[in-house]
GROMACS .gro file of C-alpha atoms in nm:
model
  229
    1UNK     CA    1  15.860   1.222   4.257
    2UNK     CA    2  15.484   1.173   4.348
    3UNK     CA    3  15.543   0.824   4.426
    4UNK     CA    4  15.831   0.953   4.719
    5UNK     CA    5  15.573   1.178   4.872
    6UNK     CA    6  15.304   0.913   4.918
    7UNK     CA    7  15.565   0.718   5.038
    8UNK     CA    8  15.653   1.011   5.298
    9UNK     CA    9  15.324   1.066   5.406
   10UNK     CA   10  15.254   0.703   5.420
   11UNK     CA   11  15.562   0.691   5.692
   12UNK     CA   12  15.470   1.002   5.896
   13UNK     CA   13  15.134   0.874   5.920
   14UNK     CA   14  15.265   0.555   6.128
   15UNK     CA   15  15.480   0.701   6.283
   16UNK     CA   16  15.159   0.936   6.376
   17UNK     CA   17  15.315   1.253   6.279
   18UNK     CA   18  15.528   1.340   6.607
   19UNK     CA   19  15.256   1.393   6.810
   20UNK     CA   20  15.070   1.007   6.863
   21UNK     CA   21  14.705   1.177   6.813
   22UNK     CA   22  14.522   1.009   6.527
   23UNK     CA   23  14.397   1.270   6.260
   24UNK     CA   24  14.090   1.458   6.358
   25UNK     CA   25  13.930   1.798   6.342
   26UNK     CA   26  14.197   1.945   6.574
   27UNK     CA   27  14.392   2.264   6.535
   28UNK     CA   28  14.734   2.275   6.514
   29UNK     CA   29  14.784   2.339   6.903
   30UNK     CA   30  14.529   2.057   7.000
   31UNK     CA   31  14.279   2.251   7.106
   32UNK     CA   32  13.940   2.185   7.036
   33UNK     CA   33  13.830   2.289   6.685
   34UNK     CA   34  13.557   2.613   6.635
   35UNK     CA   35  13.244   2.497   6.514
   36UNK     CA   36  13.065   2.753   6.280
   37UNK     CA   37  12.693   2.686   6.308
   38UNK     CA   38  12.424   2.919   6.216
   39UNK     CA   39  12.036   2.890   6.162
   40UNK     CA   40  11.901   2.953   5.826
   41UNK     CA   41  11.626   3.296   5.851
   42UNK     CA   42  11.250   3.229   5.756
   43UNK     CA   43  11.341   3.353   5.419
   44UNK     CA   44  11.619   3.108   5.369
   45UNK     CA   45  11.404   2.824   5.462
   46UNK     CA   46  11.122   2.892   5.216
   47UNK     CA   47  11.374   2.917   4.931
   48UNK     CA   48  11.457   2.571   5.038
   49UNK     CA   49  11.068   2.458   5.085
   50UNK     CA   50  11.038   2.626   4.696
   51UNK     CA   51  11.323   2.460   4.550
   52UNK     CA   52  11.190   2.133   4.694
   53UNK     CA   53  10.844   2.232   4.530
   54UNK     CA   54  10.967   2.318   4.169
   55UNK     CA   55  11.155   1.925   4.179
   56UNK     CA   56  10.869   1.770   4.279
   57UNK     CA   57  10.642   1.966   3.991
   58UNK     CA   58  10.893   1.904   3.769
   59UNK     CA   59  10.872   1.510   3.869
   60UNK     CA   60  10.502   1.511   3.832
   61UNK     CA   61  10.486   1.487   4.164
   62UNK     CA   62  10.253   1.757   4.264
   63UNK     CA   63  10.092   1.666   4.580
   64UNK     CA   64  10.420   1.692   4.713
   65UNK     CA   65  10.511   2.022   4.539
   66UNK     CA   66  10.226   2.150   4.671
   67UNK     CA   67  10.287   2.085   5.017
   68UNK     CA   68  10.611   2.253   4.958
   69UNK     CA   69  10.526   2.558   4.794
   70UNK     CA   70  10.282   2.607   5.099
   71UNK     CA   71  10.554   2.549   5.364
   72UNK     CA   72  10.752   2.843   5.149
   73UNK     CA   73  10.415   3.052   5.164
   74UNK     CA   74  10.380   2.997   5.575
   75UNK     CA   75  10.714   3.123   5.599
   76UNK     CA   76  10.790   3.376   5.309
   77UNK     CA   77  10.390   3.502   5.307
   78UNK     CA   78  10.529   3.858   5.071
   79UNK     CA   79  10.714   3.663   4.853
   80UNK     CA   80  10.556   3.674   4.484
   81UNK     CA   81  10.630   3.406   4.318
   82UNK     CA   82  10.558   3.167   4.579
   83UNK     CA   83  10.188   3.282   4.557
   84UNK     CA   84  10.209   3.266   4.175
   85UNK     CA   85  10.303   2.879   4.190
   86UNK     CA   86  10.017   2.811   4.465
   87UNK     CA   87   9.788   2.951   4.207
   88UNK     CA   88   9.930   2.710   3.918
   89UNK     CA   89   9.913   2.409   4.161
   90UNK     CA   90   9.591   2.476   4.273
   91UNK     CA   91   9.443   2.517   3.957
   92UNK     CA   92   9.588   2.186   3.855
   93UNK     CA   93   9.487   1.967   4.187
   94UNK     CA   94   9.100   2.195   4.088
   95UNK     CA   95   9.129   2.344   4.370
   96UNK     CA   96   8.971   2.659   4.221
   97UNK     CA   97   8.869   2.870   4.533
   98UNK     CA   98   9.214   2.802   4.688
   99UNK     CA   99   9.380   2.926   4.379
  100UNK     CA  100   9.127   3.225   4.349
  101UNK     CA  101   9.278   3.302   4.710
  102UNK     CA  102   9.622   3.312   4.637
  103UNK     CA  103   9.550   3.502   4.323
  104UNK     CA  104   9.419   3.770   4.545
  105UNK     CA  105   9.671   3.729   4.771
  106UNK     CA  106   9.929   3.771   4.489
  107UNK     CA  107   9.773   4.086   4.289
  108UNK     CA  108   9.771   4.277   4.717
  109UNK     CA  109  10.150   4.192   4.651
  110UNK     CA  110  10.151   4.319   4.299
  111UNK     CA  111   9.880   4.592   4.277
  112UNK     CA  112  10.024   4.720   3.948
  113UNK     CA  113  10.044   4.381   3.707
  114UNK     CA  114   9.751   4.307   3.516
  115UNK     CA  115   9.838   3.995   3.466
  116UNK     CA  116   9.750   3.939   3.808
  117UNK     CA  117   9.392   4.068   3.766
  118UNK     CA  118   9.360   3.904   3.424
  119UNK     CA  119   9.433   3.528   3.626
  120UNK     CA  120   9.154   3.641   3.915
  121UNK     CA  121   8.913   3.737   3.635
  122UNK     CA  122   8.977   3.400   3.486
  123UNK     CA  123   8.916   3.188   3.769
  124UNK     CA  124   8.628   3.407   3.903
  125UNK     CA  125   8.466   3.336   3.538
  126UNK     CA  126   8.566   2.940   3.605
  127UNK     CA  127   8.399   2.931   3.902
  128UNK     CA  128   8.078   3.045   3.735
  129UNK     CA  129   8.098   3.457   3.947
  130UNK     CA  130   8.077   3.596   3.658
  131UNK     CA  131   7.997   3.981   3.744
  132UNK     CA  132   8.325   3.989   3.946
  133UNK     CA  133   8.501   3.800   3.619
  134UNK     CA  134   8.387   4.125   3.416
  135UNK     CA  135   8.481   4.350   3.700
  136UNK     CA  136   8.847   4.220   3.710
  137UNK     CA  137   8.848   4.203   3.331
  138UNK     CA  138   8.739   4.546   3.319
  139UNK     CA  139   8.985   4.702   3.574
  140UNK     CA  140   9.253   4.487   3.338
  141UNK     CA  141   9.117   4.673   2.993
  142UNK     CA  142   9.144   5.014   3.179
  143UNK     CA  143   9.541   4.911   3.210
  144UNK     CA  144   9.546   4.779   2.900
  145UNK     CA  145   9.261   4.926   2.620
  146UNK     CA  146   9.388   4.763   2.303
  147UNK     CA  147   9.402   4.403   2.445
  148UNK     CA  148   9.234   4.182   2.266
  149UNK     CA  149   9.206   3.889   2.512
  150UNK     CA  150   9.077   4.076   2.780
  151UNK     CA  151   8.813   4.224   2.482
  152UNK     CA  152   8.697   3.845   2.401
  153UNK     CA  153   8.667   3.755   2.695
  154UNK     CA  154   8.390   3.994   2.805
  155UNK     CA  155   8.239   4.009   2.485
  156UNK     CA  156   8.212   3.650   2.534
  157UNK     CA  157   8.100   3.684   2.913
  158UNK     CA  158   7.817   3.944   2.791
  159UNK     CA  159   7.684   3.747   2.546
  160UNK     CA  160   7.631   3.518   2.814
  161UNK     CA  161   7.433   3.720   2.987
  162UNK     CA  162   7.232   3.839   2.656
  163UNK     CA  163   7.345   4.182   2.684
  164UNK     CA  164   7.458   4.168   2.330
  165UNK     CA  165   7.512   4.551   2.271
  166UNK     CA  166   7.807   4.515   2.488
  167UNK     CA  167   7.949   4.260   2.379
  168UNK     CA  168   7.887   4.332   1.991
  169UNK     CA  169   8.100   4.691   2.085
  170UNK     CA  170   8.367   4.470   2.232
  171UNK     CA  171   8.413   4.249   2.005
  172UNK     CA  172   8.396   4.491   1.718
  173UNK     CA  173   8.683   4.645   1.887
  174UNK     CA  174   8.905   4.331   1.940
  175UNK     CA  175   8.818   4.237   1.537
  176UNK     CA  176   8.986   4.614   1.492
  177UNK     CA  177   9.287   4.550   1.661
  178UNK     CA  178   9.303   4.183   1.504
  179UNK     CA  179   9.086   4.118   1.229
  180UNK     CA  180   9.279   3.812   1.134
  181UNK     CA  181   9.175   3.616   1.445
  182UNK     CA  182   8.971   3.367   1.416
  183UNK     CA  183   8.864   3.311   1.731
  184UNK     CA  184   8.761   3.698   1.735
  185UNK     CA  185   8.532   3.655   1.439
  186UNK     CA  186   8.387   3.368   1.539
  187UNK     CA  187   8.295   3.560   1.889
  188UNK     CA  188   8.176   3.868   1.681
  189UNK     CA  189   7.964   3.638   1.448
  190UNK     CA  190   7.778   3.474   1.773
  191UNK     CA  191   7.721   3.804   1.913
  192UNK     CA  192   7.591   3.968   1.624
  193UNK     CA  193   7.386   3.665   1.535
  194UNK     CA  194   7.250   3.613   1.898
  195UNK     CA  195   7.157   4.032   1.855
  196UNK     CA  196   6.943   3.947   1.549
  197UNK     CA  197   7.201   4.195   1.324
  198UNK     CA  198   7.231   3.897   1.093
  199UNK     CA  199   7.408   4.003   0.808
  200UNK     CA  200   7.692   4.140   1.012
  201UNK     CA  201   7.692   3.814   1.178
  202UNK     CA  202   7.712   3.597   0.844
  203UNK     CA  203   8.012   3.869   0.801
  204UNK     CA  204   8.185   3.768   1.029
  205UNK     CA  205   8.150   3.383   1.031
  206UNK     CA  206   8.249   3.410   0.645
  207UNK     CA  207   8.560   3.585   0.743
  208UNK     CA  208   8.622   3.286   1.055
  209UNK     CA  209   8.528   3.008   0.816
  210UNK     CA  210   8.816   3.151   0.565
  211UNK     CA  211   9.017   3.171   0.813
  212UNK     CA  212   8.972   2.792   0.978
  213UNK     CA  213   8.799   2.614   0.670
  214UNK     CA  214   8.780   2.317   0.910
  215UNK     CA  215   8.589   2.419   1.177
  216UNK     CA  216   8.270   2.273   1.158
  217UNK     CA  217   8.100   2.443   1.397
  218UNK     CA  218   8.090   2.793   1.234
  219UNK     CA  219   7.912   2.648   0.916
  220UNK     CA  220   7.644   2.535   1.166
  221UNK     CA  221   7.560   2.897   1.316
  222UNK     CA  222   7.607   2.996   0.970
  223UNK     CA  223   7.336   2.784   0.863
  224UNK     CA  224   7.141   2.873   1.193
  225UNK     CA  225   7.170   3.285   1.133
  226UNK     CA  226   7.022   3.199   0.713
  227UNK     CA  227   6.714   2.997   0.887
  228UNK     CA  228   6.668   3.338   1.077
  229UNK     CA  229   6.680   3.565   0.812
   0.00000   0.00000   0.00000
């Protein structure tokens, strides 16, 4: 049966159908044919500018996600998660101030996510500003009290600065919430040794070196806070 309906379209086809006009994108009447053509919005556009971004970063190619993602920023400039893939690219070309921008830009998008603040405090502590790195980790703690992260990390940004008070009372707290951490005892050890409360601080690098037998470098400030005492 299939074959005798090629075979009748076959024959209608030279014989050009009744009508001697070739096939084309006519209507039935042989009028012209409506054309439905329509511009994409702004919006639409920077979807396509971010689609073309996420390929290319998921190529490796990033120079040319990059350029992408910022097309899709020119165009969709409220649109979240376009900033929050400028940041990630410009953090991996180093571009740290132009990430640091968009992190701003992104957290006046999303004034309520502290994971927003949390990035700016991160790259504000990379880029060596580190009073506004404890003010953004500080307005993230007031969000989020019992993080432990956010505790480490200005524990560990106030030791820096030798105000060891501080940062032995945040660490203390962060070895509270998670006293199986090593990375927390370790910090709480430095801080208490750098304080001169050495016996806390051998505390807490014998709790570390249980935890993480291997690392080598908490037997050395071990050995540094028993030449102190």
């Amino acid at each position: 049966l299939w074959v005798a309906v090629l075979l009748l379209f076959a024959a209608s086809a030279c014989s050009g159908g009744g009508s001697g006009r070739k096939p084309g994108p006519y209507r039935h009447d042989g009028s012209a044919p409506v054309v439905f053509e329509y511009e994409l919005t702004p919006k639409q556009r920077a979807s396509t500018h971010y689609l073309k971004g996420i390929v290319a970063r998921n190529d490796g190619r990033y120079d040319v996600a990059l350029e992408e993602i910022r097309a899709a920023a020119v165009l969709d400039p409220g649109e979240p998660r376009i900033r929050r893939r400028l940041v990630e690219l410009y953090v991996k070309a180093g571009s740290l101030e132009e990430a640091l921008a968009q992190a701003i830009a992104l957290r006046g998008l999303e004034p309520n996510e502290p994971a927003n603040v949390l990035v700016i405090g991160n790259l504000f502590s990379a880029l060596g500003r580190t009073d506004e790195a404890i003010a953004a980790y500080d307005d993230v703690l007031a969000a989020e009290p019992t993080n432990v992260e956010i505790l480490v990390k200005l524990g560990s940004l106030y030791t820096k600065q030798q105000k060891y008070d501080k940062s032995v009372a945040l660490l203390s707290r962060a070895a509270a919430a998670q006293p199986d951490s090593f990375i927390v005892q370790s910090h709480l050890g430095r801080a208490h040794a750098l304080a001169g409360n050495y016996d806390a601080a051998l505390t807490a690098y014998r709790t570390a070196a249980e935890l993480n037998p291997s690392a080598d470098q908490i037997y050395l400030e071990m050995g540094f806070v028993y030449e102190q005492r």
